[in-house]
Amino acid sequence: MNKTLRLMAVPTLALGALALSAAPAMAHDGADHYQSTLSQLNGSAGSGTITVDVTGNQAHVVLNVSGMPATFMDAPYPHVQHIHGGAMGVCPDPSADKDGDQVISTTEGAPSYGGIVTTLSTSGDTSPAAGLDLKVGGQGAAYTVDRTFELNAETKAALAAGTAVVVVHGLDPATLSAAGQAAKSDLAPTLPLAATSPALCGTLTAGQMKMPAGGADTGIAQETGTDTGALAIGSGLALVALAGGAYVVRRRSTAAAA
């Protein structure tokens, strides 16, 4: 005969907490995961998402961008993008426009997101030195950067501190104010301001580890049998709801557990 321990009635939320507390801890997969959904800056119509999975000194980055300006000087628009760090770890608001041209330039945004710590190039160099290399920028209105590369110490530190910010550059000049259209880039004076100004921005935040196929094993299973509302909570025990609002912990029989 099963030995039954009668418990006091507990609220539904407490029941859930008791069941979950019996679940085994989910093992870490050995990587640190970060992600961001990129917001629009300077009237951009684009959108983007990024994930960064870090294992040791190796980073796997997947950046997806769409809705960006498609052409620049009759060629596919080269959009450069970077991980910035070492500052406030946020995207700039309109008050960052200090010269009143209604465009937040890269340098005007720097107090918010910091300098370049990694260039999210499509190939080759990922150091800050490649930050303005248009040949390895994303091309056109929509593109994906999917790369694994060695992460430098500055970027790892910014990720750990929560101050790593992804910025995608390149605006449609036609969307800028007259002053903005007439201005030259603060980074490369041979280019217009639109070419290097930020269009998308997002802070990288720590995320959940990748889930195994089929979801995580929580250790909670629906119990079958004659008792209504039974939940298996591990170690052969079941938490069973009885009439009148009471609960019992009941050891399952061999037949029920099979």
Coordinates of C-alpha atoms in Angstrom, one line a residue:
M1 CA 0.0 0.0 0.0
N2 CA 1.3 3.5 -0.9
K3 CA 2.2 5.7 2.0
T4 CA 0.6 9.1 1.7
L5 CA 1.8 12.4 3.2
R6 CA -1.0 15.0 3.3
L7 CA 0.1 18.6 2.8
M8 CA -1.6 21.9 3.4
A9 CA -3.3 23.5 0.5
V10 CA -0.9 25.6 -1.6
P11 CA -1.6 28.3 -4.2
T12 CA -1.3 27.4 -7.8
L13 CA 1.9 29.4 -8.2
A14 CA 3.5 27.7 -5.2
L15 CA 2.6 24.4 -6.8
G16 CA 4.4 25.3 -9.9
A17 CA 7.4 26.5 -8.0
L18 CA 7.5 23.2 -6.1
A19 CA 7.3 21.1 -9.2
L20 CA 10.0 23.2 -11.0
S21 CA 12.4 23.1 -8.0
A22 CA 12.5 19.4 -8.3
A23 CA 13.7 19.6 -11.9
P24 CA 17.4 18.9 -12.6
A25 CA 19.6 21.9 -13.5
M26 CA 20.1 22.4 -17.2
A27 CA 23.7 21.9 -18.2
H28 CA 25.5 24.9 -19.8
D29 CA 26.7 24.3 -23.4
G30 CA 30.1 25.9 -22.8
A31 CA 29.3 29.1 -24.7
D32 CA 28.2 32.6 -23.8
H33 CA 25.3 33.9 -25.9
Y34 CA 24.4 37.5 -26.7
Q35 CA 21.8 39.0 -29.0
S36 CA 20.1 42.2 -30.1
T37 CA 17.3 43.5 -32.2
L38 CA 18.6 46.6 -33.9
S39 CA 16.7 49.9 -33.7
Q40 CA 16.5 52.6 -36.4
L41 CA 18.5 55.8 -36.2
N42 CA 18.5 58.9 -38.3
G43 CA 15.2 58.1 -40.1
S44 CA 16.5 54.7 -41.3
A45 CA 13.9 52.3 -42.6
G46 CA 16.0 49.3 -42.0
S47 CA 15.9 46.5 -39.5
G48 CA 18.3 43.9 -38.2
T49 CA 19.1 41.2 -35.7
I50 CA 22.4 39.8 -34.4
T51 CA 23.5 36.8 -32.3
V52 CA 27.0 36.4 -30.9
D53 CA 28.0 33.0 -29.4
V54 CA 31.4 33.1 -27.7
T55 CA 33.3 30.0 -26.8
G56 CA 36.8 30.8 -25.4
N57 CA 38.2 33.3 -27.8
Q58 CA 36.1 32.2 -30.7
A59 CA 32.9 34.1 -31.7
H60 CA 30.2 32.9 -34.1
V61 CA 28.3 36.0 -35.3
V62 CA 25.1 36.0 -37.4
L63 CA 23.9 39.4 -38.4
N64 CA 20.8 39.8 -40.6
V65 CA 20.0 43.2 -42.1
S66 CA 17.2 44.3 -44.4
G67 CA 15.4 47.4 -45.6
M68 CA 18.6 49.4 -46.0
P69 CA 19.5 51.7 -48.9
A70 CA 20.2 49.5 -51.9
T71 CA 22.5 51.6 -54.1
F72 CA 25.2 54.3 -53.6
M73 CA 26.8 56.0 -56.6
D74 CA 25.2 53.6 -59.0
A75 CA 26.6 50.5 -57.2
P76 CA 25.4 48.3 -54.4
Y77 CA 25.5 50.3 -51.2
P78 CA 28.4 49.1 -48.9
H79 CA 27.2 49.1 -45.3
V80 CA 29.9 48.8 -42.7
Q81 CA 29.0 47.6 -39.3
H82 CA 30.9 47.2 -36.0
I83 CA 30.7 46.2 -32.4
H84 CA 31.4 49.3 -30.4
G85 CA 32.4 49.4 -26.7
G86 CA 34.0 51.2 -23.8
A87 CA 31.3 53.8 -23.3
M88 CA 27.8 53.9 -21.9
G89 CA 26.6 50.8 -23.8
V90 CA 23.5 52.5 -25.2
C91 CA 22.2 53.8 -28.6
P92 CA 22.2 57.6 -28.9
D93 CA 18.9 59.6 -28.7
P94 CA 18.2 62.8 -30.7
S95 CA 20.0 65.0 -28.1
A96 CA 23.3 63.5 -29.5
D97 CA 22.9 65.8 -32.6
K98 CA 25.2 68.6 -31.3
D99 CA 25.6 70.5 -34.6
G100 CA 21.9 70.8 -35.3
D101 CA 21.9 69.2 -38.8
Q102 CA 19.3 66.6 -37.7
V103 CA 21.7 63.8 -38.2
I104 CA 23.5 61.9 -35.5
S105 CA 27.0 61.3 -36.9
T106 CA 29.2 58.5 -35.9
T107 CA 31.3 60.8 -33.6
E108 CA 28.3 62.4 -32.1
G109 CA 27.0 58.9 -31.2
A110 CA 30.4 57.8 -29.8
P111 CA 29.8 59.0 -26.2
S112 CA 26.8 56.6 -26.1
Y113 CA 28.3 53.5 -27.8
G114 CA 32.0 54.0 -27.8
G115 CA 34.7 53.3 -30.3
I116 CA 35.0 50.3 -32.7
V117 CA 36.3 47.2 -30.9
T118 CA 35.3 44.7 -33.7
T119 CA 34.5 45.2 -37.4
L120 CA 31.8 42.9 -38.5
S121 CA 33.3 42.5 -41.9
T122 CA 32.0 40.0 -44.5
S123 CA 35.5 38.5 -44.9
G124 CA 39.1 39.1 -43.8
D125 CA 40.1 41.5 -41.0
T126 CA 37.7 42.0 -38.1
S127 CA 39.9 44.5 -36.2
P128 CA 39.0 48.2 -35.8
A129 CA 41.5 48.9 -38.6
A130 CA 39.0 47.5 -41.1
G131 CA 36.2 49.7 -39.8
L132 CA 36.0 51.9 -43.0
D133 CA 36.9 49.2 -45.5
L134 CA 33.9 49.4 -47.8
K135 CA 35.0 46.3 -49.8
V136 CA 34.2 44.1 -46.8
G137 CA 30.9 45.8 -45.8
G138 CA 27.5 44.3 -46.3
Q139 CA 26.2 45.0 -49.8
G140 CA 22.8 46.4 -50.9
A141 CA 19.4 46.5 -49.2
A142 CA 19.5 43.1 -47.4
Y143 CA 22.4 40.8 -46.4
T144 CA 23.7 38.4 -43.9
V145 CA 27.1 38.2 -42.1
D146 CA 27.7 34.7 -40.8
R147 CA 31.3 34.3 -39.5
T148 CA 33.4 32.6 -36.9
F149 CA 36.5 34.5 -35.9
E150 CA 38.8 35.2 -32.9
L151 CA 37.5 37.8 -30.5
N152 CA 39.8 40.4 -29.1
A153 CA 40.1 41.2 -25.4
E154 CA 38.4 44.6 -25.7
T155 CA 35.3 43.1 -27.3
K156 CA 35.1 40.3 -24.7
A157 CA 35.3 42.9 -21.9
A158 CA 32.6 45.0 -23.5
L159 CA 30.3 42.0 -23.8
A160 CA 30.9 40.9 -20.2
A161 CA 30.3 44.5 -19.0
G162 CA 27.1 44.8 -21.0
T163 CA 28.5 47.8 -23.0
A164 CA 28.9 46.2 -26.4
V165 CA 26.8 47.9 -29.0
V166 CA 26.3 46.9 -32.7
V167 CA 26.0 49.8 -35.1
V168 CA 25.2 49.4 -38.9
H169 CA 26.1 52.5 -41.0
G170 CA 24.9 54.0 -44.2
L171 CA 21.8 56.2 -44.8
D172 CA 19.8 57.1 -47.8
P173 CA 20.9 60.7 -48.4
A174 CA 17.5 61.7 -49.7
T175 CA 16.0 61.2 -46.2
L176 CA 18.4 63.7 -44.6
S177 CA 17.8 67.4 -43.9
A178 CA 19.3 69.9 -46.4
A179 CA 22.2 70.5 -44.0
G180 CA 22.7 66.8 -43.6
Q181 CA 22.8 66.2 -47.4
A182 CA 25.3 69.0 -47.8
A183 CA 27.6 67.7 -45.0
K184 CA 30.7 65.5 -45.5
S185 CA 31.4 62.4 -43.5
D186 CA 33.0 63.0 -40.1
L187 CA 35.1 59.9 -40.6
A188 CA 36.0 60.0 -44.3
P189 CA 35.7 63.6 -45.7
T190 CA 35.7 62.3 -49.3
L191 CA 32.3 60.7 -48.6
P192 CA 29.0 62.3 -47.8
L193 CA 27.7 62.3 -44.2
A194 CA 25.1 59.7 -45.1
A195 CA 27.6 57.1 -46.1
T196 CA 29.1 56.6 -42.6
S197 CA 26.4 57.8 -40.3
P198 CA 24.6 55.2 -38.1
A199 CA 21.4 53.7 -39.4
L200 CA 20.8 50.8 -37.0
C201 CA 21.9 50.3 -33.4
G202 CA 21.4 47.8 -30.6
T203 CA 23.0 46.8 -27.3
L204 CA 24.2 43.2 -27.1
T205 CA 22.6 41.5 -24.1
A206 CA 23.3 38.1 -22.6
G207 CA 20.7 35.6 -23.7
Q208 CA 19.6 32.1 -23.1
M209 CA 21.8 29.1 -24.0
K210 CA 20.8 27.2 -27.1
M211 CA 18.1 24.7 -26.3
P212 CA 18.6 21.0 -27.3
A213 CA 16.3 19.6 -29.9
G214 CA 12.9 18.8 -28.4
G215 CA 13.3 21.4 -25.6
A216 CA 14.8 21.0 -22.1
D217 CA 14.1 18.1 -19.8
T218 CA 12.3 19.8 -16.9
G219 CA 11.8 16.7 -14.9
I220 CA 8.0 17.4 -14.8
A221 CA 5.6 15.0 -16.5
Q222 CA 1.9 14.6 -16.6
E223 CA 1.0 11.6 -14.3
T224 CA -1.6 9.2 -15.6
G225 CA -3.9 7.2 -13.3
T226 CA -7.0 7.7 -11.2
D227 CA -5.9 10.8 -9.4
T228 CA -6.8 14.0 -11.2
G229 CA -4.2 16.8 -11.5
A230 CA -1.2 14.7 -10.6
L231 CA 2.3 16.0 -11.6
A232 CA 5.4 13.8 -11.4
I233 CA 8.2 15.7 -9.6
G234 CA 11.0 13.2 -9.7
S235 CA 12.4 10.5 -7.4
G236 CA 9.2 8.5 -7.9
L237 CA 7.0 11.1 -6.2
A238 CA 3.8 12.7 -7.4
L239 CA 2.1 15.9 -6.2
V240 CA -1.7 15.1 -6.3
A241 CA -4.6 17.5 -6.0
L242 CA -7.4 16.2 -3.8
A243 CA -11.0 17.4 -3.3
G244 CA -11.2 20.3 -0.8
G245 CA -8.0 22.0 -2.0
A246 CA -5.5 19.8 -0.2
Y247 CA -2.5 18.2 -1.9
V248 CA -0.6 15.1 -1.2
V249 CA 2.8 13.8 -2.1
R250 CA 2.4 10.2 -3.2
R251 CA 5.0 7.7 -4.1
R252 CA 4.1 6.2 -7.4
S253 CA 3.7 2.4 -7.7
T254 CA 6.0 0.5 -10.0
A255 CA 3.2 0.0 -12.5
A256 CA 2.4 3.7 -12.6
A257 CA 6.0 4.7 -13.0
A258 CA 6.7 2.3 -15.8

